[in-house]
XYZ file of C-alpha atoms in Angstrom:
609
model
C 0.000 0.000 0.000
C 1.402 3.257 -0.915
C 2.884 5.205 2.086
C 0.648 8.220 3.302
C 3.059 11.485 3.125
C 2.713 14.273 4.867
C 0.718 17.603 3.346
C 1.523 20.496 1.397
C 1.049 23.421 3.313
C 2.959 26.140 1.070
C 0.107 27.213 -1.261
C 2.285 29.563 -3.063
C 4.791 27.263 -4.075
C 7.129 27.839 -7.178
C 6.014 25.551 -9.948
C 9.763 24.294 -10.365
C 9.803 23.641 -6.272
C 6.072 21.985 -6.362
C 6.988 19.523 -9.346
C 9.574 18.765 -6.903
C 7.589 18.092 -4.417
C 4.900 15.800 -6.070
C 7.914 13.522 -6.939
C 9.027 13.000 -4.023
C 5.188 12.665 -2.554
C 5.060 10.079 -5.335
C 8.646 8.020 -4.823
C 6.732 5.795 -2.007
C 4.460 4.508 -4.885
C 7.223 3.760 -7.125
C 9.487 1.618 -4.015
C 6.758 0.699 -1.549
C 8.198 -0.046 1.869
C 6.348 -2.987 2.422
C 6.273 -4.950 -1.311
C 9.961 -6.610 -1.341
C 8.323 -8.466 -4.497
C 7.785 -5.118 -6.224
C 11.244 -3.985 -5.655
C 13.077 -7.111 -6.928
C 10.562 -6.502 -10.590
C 11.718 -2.800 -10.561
C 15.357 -4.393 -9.968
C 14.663 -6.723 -12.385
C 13.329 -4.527 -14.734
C 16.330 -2.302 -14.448
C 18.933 -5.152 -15.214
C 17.014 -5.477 -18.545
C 17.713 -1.783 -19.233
C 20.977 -1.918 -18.956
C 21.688 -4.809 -20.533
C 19.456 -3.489 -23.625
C 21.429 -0.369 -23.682
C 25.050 -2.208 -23.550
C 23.851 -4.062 -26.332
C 22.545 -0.862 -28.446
C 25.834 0.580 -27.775
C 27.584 -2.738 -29.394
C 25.837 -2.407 -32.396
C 27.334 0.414 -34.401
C 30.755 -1.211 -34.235
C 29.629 -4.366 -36.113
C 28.227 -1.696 -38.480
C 31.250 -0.207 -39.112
C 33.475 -2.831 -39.343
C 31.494 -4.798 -41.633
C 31.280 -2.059 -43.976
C 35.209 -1.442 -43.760
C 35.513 -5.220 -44.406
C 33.592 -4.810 -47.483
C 35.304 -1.607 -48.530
C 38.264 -3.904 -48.788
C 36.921 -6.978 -50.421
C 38.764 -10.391 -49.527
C 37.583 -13.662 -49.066
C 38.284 -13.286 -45.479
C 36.852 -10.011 -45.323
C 33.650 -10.937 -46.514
C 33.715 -13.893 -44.009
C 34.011 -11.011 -41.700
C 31.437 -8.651 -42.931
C 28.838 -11.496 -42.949
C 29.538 -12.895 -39.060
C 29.280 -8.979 -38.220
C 25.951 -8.637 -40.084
C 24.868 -11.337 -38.990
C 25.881 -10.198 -35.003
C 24.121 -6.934 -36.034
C 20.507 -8.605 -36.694
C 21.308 -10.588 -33.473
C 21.872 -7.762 -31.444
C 18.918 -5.616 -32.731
C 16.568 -8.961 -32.045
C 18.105 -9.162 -27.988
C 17.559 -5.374 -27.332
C 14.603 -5.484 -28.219
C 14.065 -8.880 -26.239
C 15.335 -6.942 -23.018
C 13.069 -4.251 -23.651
C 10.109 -6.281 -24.063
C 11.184 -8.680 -20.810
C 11.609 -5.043 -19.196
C 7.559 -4.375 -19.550
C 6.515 -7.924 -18.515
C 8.878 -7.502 -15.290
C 7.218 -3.426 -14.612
C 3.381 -4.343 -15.457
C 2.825 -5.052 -12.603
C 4.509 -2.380 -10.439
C 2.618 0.673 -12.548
C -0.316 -0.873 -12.187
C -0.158 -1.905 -7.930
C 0.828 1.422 -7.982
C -1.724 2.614 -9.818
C -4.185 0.932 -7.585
C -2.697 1.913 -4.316
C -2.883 5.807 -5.229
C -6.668 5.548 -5.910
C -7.215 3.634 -3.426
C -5.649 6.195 -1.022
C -7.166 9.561 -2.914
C -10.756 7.490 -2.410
C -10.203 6.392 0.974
C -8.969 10.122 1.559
C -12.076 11.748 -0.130
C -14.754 9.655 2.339
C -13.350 10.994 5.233
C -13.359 14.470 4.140
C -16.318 16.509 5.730
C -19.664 17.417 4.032
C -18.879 20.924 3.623
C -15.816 19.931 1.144
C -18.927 17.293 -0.709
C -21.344 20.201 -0.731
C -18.723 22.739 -1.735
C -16.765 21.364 -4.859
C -18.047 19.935 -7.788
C -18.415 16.032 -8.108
C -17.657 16.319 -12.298
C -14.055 18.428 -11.537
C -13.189 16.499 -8.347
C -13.424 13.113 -10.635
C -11.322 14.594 -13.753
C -8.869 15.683 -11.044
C -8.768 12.055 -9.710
C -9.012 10.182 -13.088
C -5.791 12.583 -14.269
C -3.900 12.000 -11.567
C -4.145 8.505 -11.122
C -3.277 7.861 -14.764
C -0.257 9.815 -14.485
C 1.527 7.428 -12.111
C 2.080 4.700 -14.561
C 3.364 6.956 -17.139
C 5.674 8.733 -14.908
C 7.011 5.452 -13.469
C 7.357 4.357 -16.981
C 9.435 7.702 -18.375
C 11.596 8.195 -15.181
C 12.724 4.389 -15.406
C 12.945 3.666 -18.783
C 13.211 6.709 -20.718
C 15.312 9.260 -19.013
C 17.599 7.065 -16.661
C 18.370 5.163 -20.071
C 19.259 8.346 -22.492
C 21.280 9.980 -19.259
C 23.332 7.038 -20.055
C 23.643 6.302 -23.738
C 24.461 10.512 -23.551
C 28.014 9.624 -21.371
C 28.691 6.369 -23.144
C 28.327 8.285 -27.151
C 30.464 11.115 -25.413
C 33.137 8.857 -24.200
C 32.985 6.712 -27.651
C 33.293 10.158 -29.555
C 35.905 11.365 -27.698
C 37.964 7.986 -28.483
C 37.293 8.191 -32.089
C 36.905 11.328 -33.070
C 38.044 13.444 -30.596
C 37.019 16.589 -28.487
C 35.069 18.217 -31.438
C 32.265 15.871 -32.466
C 31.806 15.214 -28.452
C 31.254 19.303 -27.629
C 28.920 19.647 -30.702
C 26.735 16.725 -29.616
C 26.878 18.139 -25.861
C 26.085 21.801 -27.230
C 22.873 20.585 -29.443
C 21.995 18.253 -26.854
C 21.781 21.222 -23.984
C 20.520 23.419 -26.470
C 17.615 20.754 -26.958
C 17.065 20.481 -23.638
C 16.773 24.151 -22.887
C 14.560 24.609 -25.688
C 12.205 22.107 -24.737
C 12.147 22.993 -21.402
C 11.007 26.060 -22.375
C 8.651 25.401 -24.552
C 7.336 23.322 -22.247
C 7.112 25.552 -19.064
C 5.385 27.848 -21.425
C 2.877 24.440 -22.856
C 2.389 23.783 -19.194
C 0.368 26.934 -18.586
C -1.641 26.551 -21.159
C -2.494 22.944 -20.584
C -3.559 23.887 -17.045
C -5.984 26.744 -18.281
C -7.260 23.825 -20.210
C -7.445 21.416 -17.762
C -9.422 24.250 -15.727
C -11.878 24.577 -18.606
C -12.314 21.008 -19.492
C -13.558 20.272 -15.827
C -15.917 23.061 -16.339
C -17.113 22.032 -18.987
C -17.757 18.832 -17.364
C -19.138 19.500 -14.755
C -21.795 21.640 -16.482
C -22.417 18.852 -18.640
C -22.879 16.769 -15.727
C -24.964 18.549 -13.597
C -27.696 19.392 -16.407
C -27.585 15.542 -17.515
C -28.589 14.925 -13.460
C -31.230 17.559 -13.512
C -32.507 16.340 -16.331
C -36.246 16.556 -15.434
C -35.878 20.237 -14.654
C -34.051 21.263 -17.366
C -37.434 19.380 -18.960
C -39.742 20.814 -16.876
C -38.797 24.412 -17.755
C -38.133 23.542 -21.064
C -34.666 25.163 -20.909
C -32.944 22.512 -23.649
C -31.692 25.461 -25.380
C -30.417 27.477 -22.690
C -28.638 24.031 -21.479
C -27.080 23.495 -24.287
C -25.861 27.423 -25.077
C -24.330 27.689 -21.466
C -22.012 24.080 -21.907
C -21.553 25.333 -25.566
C -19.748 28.197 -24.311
C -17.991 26.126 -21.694
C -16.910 23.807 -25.034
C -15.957 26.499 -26.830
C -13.628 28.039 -24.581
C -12.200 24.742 -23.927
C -11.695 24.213 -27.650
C -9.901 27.373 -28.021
C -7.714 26.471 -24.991
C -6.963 23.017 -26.656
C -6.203 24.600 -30.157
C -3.101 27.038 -28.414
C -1.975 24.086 -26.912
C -1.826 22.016 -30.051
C -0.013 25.108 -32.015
C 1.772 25.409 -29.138
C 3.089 21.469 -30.287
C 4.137 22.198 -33.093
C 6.189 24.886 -32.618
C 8.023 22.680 -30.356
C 8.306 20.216 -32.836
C 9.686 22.810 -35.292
C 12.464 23.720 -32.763
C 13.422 20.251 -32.049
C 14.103 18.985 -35.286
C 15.800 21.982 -36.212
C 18.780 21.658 -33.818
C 18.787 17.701 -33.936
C 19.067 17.997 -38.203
C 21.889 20.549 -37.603
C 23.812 18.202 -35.478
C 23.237 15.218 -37.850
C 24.729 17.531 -40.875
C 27.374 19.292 -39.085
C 28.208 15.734 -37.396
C 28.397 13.758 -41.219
C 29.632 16.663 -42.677
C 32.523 16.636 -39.932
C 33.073 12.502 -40.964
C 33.140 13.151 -44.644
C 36.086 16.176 -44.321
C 38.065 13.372 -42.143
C 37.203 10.696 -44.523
C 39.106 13.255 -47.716
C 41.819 13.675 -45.405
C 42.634 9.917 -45.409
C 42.042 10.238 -41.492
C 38.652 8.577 -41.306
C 37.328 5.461 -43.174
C 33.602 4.860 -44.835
C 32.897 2.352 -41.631
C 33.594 6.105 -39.276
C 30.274 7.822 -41.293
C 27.860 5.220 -40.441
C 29.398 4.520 -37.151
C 28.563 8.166 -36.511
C 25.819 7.817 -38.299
C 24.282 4.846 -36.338
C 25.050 6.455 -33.373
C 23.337 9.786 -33.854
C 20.180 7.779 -35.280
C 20.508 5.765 -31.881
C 20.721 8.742 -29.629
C 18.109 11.080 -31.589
C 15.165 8.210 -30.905
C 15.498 9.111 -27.043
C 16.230 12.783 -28.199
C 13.415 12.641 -30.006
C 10.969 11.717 -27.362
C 12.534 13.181 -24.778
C 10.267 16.657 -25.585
C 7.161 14.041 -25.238
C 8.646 12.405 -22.306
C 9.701 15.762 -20.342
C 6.026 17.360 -21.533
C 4.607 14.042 -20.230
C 6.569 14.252 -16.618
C 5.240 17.923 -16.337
C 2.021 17.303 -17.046
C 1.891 14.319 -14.931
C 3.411 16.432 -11.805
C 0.838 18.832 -12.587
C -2.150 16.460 -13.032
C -0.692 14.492 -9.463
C 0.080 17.553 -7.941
C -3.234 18.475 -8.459
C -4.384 15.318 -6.785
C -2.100 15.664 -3.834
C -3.688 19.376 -3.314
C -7.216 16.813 -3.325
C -5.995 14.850 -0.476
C -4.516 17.761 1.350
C -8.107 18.914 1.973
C -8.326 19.496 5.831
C -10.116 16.876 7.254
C -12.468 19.332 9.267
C -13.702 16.424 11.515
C -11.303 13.916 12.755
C -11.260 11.349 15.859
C -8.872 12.486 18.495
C -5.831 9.734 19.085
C -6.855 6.844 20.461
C -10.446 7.636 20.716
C -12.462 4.609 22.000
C -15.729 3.562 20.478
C -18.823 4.879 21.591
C -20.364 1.901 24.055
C -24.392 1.766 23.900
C -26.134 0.112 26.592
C -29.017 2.957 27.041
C -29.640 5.392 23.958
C -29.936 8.774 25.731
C -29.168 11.474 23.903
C -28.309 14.954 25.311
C -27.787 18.557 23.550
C -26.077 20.172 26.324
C -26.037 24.190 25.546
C -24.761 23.354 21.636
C -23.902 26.089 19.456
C -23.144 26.026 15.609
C -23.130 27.991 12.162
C -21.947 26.871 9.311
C -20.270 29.985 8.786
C -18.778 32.527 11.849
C -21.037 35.478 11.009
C -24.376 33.127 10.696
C -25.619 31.275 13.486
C -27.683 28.367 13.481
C -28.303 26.670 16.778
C -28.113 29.027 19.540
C -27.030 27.626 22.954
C -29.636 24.685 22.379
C -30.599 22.460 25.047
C -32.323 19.124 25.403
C -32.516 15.293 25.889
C -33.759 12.386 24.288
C -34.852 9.489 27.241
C -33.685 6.101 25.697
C -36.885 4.696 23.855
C -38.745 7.216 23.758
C -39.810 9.235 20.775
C -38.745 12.681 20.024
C -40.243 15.162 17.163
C -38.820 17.915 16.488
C -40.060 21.032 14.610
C -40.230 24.619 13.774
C -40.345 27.142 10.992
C -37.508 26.780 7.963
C -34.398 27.561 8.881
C -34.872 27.041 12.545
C -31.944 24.332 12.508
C -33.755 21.169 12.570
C -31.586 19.249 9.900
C -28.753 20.931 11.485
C -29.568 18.809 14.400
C -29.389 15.958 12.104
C -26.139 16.498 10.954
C -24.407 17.284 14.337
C -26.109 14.112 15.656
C -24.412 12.374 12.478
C -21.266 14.360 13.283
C -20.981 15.515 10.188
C -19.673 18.843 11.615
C -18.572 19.289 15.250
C -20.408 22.202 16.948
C -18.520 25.736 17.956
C -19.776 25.102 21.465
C -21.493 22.884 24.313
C -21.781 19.136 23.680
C -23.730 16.570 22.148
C -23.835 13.083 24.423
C -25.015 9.802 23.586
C -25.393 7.491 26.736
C -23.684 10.091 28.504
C -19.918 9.641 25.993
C -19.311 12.781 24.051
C -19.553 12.047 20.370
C -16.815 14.220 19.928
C -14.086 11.825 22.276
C -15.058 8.428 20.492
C -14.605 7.108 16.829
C -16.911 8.119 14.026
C -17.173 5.139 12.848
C -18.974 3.960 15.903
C -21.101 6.909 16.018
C -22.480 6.571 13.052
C -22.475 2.688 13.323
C -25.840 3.465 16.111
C -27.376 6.004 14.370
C -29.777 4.647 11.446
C -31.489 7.467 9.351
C -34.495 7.796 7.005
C -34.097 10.741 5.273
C -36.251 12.915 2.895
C -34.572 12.208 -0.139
C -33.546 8.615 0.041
C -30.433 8.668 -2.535
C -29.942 4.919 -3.815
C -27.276 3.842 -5.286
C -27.483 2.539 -9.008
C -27.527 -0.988 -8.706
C -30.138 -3.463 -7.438
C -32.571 -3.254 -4.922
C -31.327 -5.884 -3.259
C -27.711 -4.208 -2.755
C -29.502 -1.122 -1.468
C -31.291 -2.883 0.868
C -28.036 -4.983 2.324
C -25.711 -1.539 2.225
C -27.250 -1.061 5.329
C -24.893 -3.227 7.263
C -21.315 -4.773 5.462
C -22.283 -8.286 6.458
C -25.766 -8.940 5.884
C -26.924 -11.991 4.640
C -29.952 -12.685 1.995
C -32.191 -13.262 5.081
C -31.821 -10.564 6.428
C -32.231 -8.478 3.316
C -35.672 -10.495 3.372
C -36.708 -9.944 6.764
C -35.908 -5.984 6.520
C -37.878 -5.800 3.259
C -40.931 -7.716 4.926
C -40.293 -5.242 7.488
C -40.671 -2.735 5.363
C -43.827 -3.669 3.415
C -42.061 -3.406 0.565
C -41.461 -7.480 -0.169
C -44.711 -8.056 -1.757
C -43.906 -5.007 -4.423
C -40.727 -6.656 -5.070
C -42.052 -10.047 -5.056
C -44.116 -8.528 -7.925
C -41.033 -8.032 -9.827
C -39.607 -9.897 -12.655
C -36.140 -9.965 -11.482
C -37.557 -9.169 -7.579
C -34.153 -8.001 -5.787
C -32.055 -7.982 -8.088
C -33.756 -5.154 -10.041
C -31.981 -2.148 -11.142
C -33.078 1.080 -9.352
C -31.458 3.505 -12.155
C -29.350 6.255 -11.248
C -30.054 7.454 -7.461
C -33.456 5.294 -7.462
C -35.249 6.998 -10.367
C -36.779 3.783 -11.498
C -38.724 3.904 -8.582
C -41.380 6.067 -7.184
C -41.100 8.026 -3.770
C -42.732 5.925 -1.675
C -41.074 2.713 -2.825
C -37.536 4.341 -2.627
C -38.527 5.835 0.837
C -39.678 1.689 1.800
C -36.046 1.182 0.419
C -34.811 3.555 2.411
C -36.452 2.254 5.475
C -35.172 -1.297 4.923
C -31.610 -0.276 4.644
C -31.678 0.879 8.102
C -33.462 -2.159 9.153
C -30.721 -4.155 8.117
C -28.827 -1.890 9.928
C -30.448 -2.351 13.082
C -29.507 0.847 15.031
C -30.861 1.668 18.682
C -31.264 4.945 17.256
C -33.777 6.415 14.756
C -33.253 9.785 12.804
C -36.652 10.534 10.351
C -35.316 13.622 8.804
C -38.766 14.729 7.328
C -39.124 11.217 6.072
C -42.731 11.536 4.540
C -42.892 15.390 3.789
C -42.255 14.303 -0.071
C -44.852 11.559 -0.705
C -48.533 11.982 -1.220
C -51.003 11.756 1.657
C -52.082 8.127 0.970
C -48.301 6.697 0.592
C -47.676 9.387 3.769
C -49.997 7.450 5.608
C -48.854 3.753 4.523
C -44.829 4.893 5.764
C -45.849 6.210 8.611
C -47.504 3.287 10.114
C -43.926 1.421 9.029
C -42.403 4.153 10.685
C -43.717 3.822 14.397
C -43.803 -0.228 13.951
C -40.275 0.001 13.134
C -39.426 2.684 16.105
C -40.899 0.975 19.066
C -37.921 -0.283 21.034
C -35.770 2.117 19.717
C -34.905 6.299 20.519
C -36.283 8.168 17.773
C -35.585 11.517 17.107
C -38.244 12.608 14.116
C -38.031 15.776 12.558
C -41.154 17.448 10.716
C -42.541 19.804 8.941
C -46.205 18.494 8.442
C -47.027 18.510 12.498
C -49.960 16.183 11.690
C -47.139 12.815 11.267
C -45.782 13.583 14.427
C -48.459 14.849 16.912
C -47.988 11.259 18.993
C -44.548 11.616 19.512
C -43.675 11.271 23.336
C -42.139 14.946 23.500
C -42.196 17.728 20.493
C -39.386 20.028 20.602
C -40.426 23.481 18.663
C -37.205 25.404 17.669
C -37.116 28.905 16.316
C -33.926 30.589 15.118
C -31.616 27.886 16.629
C -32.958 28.043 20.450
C -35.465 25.456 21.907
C -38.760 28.031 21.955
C -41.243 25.068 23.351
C -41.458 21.608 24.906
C -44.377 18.966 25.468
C -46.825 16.852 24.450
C -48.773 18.152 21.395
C -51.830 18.391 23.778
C -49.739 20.798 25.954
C -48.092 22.824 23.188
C -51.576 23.468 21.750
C -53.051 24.713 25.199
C -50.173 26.613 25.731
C -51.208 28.950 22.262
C -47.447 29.535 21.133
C -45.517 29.079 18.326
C -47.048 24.904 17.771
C -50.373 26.088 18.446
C -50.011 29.205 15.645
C -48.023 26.475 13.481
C -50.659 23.840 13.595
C -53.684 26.356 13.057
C -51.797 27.421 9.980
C -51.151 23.959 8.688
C -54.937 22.680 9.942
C -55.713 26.084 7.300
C -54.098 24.813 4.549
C -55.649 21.314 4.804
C -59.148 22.822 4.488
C -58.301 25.295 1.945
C -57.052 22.186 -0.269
C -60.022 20.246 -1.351
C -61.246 23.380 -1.884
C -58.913 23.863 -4.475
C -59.062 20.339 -6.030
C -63.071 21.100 -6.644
């Protein structure tokens, strides 16, 4: 498993000091710690690079000296010629043997570490809080992360095989020109090959920029493509096709203009490249020839430089794709690592125990919370939950209800007071725990795109198929699904679209079933569904709750006017408390709430006549 490393926390860093950075953020992926297999294939791997490149470097002096044997035909020279021809197609055939035995040995390292990065950016992006979820944008966050993990097999890949390799066939041409030719042809190659270099690194710095203005844009586009595709029915419903498809066009359009400054950008790099490689290849024959008039060179010396150029412009020539490659790859990870730097706004302290259940009391013990510091939602709110009783809570919108929900969850930790379960602060044991007694019917019950019968067992990692049963008898929802051709294993479509709200709701209610929780959460579980389907969940609803503490929060006071206790909150503090007999005596804030509501009930089939 890749090694976690620690974060950036220099936002301003140079770009030459951040690719840095990345790469040595990604080293622990390339030599894991704890894979001594994996290390011994990289070590393998390596052998079979060097012993490609000896061999490469071999093969220019069977060149040459079969074509001075020929220049001076004999009987033994062509004896000669033919064994070193002959050695020639031999040593082509093994380098590229080693090369190939090379990728077998590294498959497998790119892709374990492949897996292990996106294993760890997933695993990082689940623990993150809500407010990073609700804040970024799931179509840029999953380019970001689909970028990023590609990159680390082609960086692997280049660094090992690419520019290790040419850093060496660079010294050994040098040393063999320097022997042969002397200290001319070597400072030519070196000047053209640094002049390469900086010329392509330049370039490139300059291609980098733009690729990341279109790596901005193509998320944006995206993401605007993927958020109208999920609000499909609105975008229907307001029949705003056009307007959909003029606000990603301009998103498209400014990627495409991005992309085209990048491709020009190419092939002016291309341009420069070939330019100084060509001169070196003249200057470098042209330098053979004059030797070869002067009696001090023979033919075998101009394809022996020859050769050896052609050998070392292949890497040359893909070193501007391989360097443009490792840059964009440090960007694209970099990016990635900046993804799992996210400050994890809610963490368990060291060593935090798990939260022990034996009664489910719950206690708000003078609580305060905003989402942001200038806005406050709960203010200084008190209360308690006996264990198996039944809780409502409600009040006007915006008085904090589902904020309760969320603290409960721990979702966010409040600015002040605490929140107890069993008398153990949720904040001083592990979330995991938490959450593990905590079992939640929302309002919009999200399903996963898969089958029913998965929904209904994600409630609990190890549930079996009878217990998927039982919790769907539970539910009522077994004969529907019994109705089914393919029963559980139908597909629920894309967040449970295939179904209708009540059935997703029974869904919904069966998941957490499975689950089993001593604590209930109805966050305004019915305030979506018809009256008749209202009616048929709640009845599930209090057969399901006896025996356990629920906490229900409303809107429609009608579903919850048998709760044991109704809690009415208004602008985060606790305004009222009782029965709903007591709150409607009392002539407050319930009793003007359910007057209004009791209004709009009679003013309703009104309407409908």
């Amino acid at each position: 498993m890749g090694q976690a490393m620690p974060p950036d926390t220099e936002d301003n860093r140079p770009l030459e000091a951040d690719g840095w950075h990345t790469l040595r953020r990604f080293l622990p992926y390339l030599w894991p710690r704890d894979n001594p297999t994996l290390k011994r294939r990289i070590i393998a791997a390596m052998a079979f690079v060097l012993a490609a490149k000896g061999v490469t470097l071999a093969l220019p002096f069977a060149y040459k000296y079969a074509v001075d044997a020929m220049a001076t035909p004999t009987s033994e020279s062509a004896m000669v010629a033919l064994a070193l021809v002959l050695a020639y197609g031999l040593g082509r055939f093994t380098a590229v043997a080693f090369d190939n035995l090379r990728n077998i040995a590294f498959e497998r390292v790119g892709q374990i570490a492949t897996l292990h990065l996106a294993q760890d950016v997933f695993r990082r992006l689940h623990r993150l809080s809500l407010r990073f979820h609700l804040d970024r944008r799931t179509g840029e966050v999953t380019k970001v992360i689909e970028r990023g993990t590609k990159s680390i097999d082609t960086m692997l890949y280049f660094l090992l095989f690419n520019i290790a390799p040419t850093a060496i066939e660079l010294i050994a041409v040098g040393v063999i020109f320097y022997i042969n030719f002397g200290w001319e042809l070597v400072a030519a190659t070196g000047l053209a090959v640094v002049s390469y270099i900086l010329t392509t690194r330049w370039i490139t710095e300059w291609r980098t920029k733009l690729r990341r203005e279109m790596n901005e844009l193509d998320g944006r586009a995206l993401h605007r493509a993927v958020d109208s595709l999920l609000n499909y029915e609105t975008v229907k419903y307001f029949g705003a096709e056009a307007r959909e498809q003029a606000r990603y066009g301009q998103a498209a359009s400014a990627y495409a203009e991005a992309a085209i400054k990048s491709e020009n950008s190419l092939g002016l790099l291309n341009i420069a490249q070939a330019l100084i490689t060509n001169l070196l290849m003249a200057g470098a024959m042209a330098y053979t020839v004059w030797g070869w008039s002067q009696g001090q060179l023979t033919v075998g010396d101009l394809v022996f430089v020859n050769t050896y150029l052609l050998q070392l412009f292949r890497p040359l020539d893909m070193l501007g794709f391989v360097y443009r490659s490792i840059r964009q790859g440090l960007v694209d990870m970099g990016e990635m690592f900046k993804l799992m730097d996210t400050d994890v706004e809610v963490q368990d302290r060291p060593g935090a125990p798990a939260l022990v259940v034996r009664r489910p009391h719950i206690t708000f013990d003078h609580v305060a919370f905003g989402y942001e510091p200038d806005r406050t939602i709960l203010n200084n709110l008190s209360f308690e939950v006996p264990a198996g009783a039944s809780v409502a809570i409600v009040g006007p919108s915006g008085a904090g209800k589902s904020t309760i929900a969320r603290l409960l969850f721990r979702f966010y930790d409040p600015q002040g007071g605490r929140i107890l379960i069993d008398g153990q602060d949720i904040a001083s044991v592990t979330q995991e725990s938490l959450r593990a007694h905590i079992g939640i019917v929302p309002q919009d019950s999200v399903l996963f795109n898969d089958s029913i019968g998965y929904n209904i067992a994600y409630g609990s990692g190890d549930a079996r198929e009878e217990d998927v049963f039982a919790a769907a008898r539970d539910a009522a929802i077994l004969p529907f699904i019994e109705q089914l051709p393919q029963g559980f294993a139908t597909e629920v479509g894309e967040r449970g679209l295939k179904l209708s709200g009540g059935e997703k709701q029974r869904v919904a209610i069966a998941r957490t079933l499975v689950k089993n929780p001593p604590i209930l959460l109805l966050d305004e579980a019915t305030s979506a569904l018809d009256s008749r389907t209202e009616q048929d969940i709640l009845r599930t609803l209090r057969r399901i709750s006896r025996g356990r503490t629920t906490i229900a929060i409303a809107h429609r006071l009608s579903t919850i006017a048998d709760a044991d206790r109704i809690l009415v909150l208004d602008r985060g503090k606790l305004a009222e408390a009782g029965r709903h007999s007591d709150l409607l005596a009392a002539d407050g804030l319930y009793a003007d709430m359910w007057a209004r509501q009791a209004a709009e009930r009679e003013t309703q089939p009104e309407a409908a006549e």
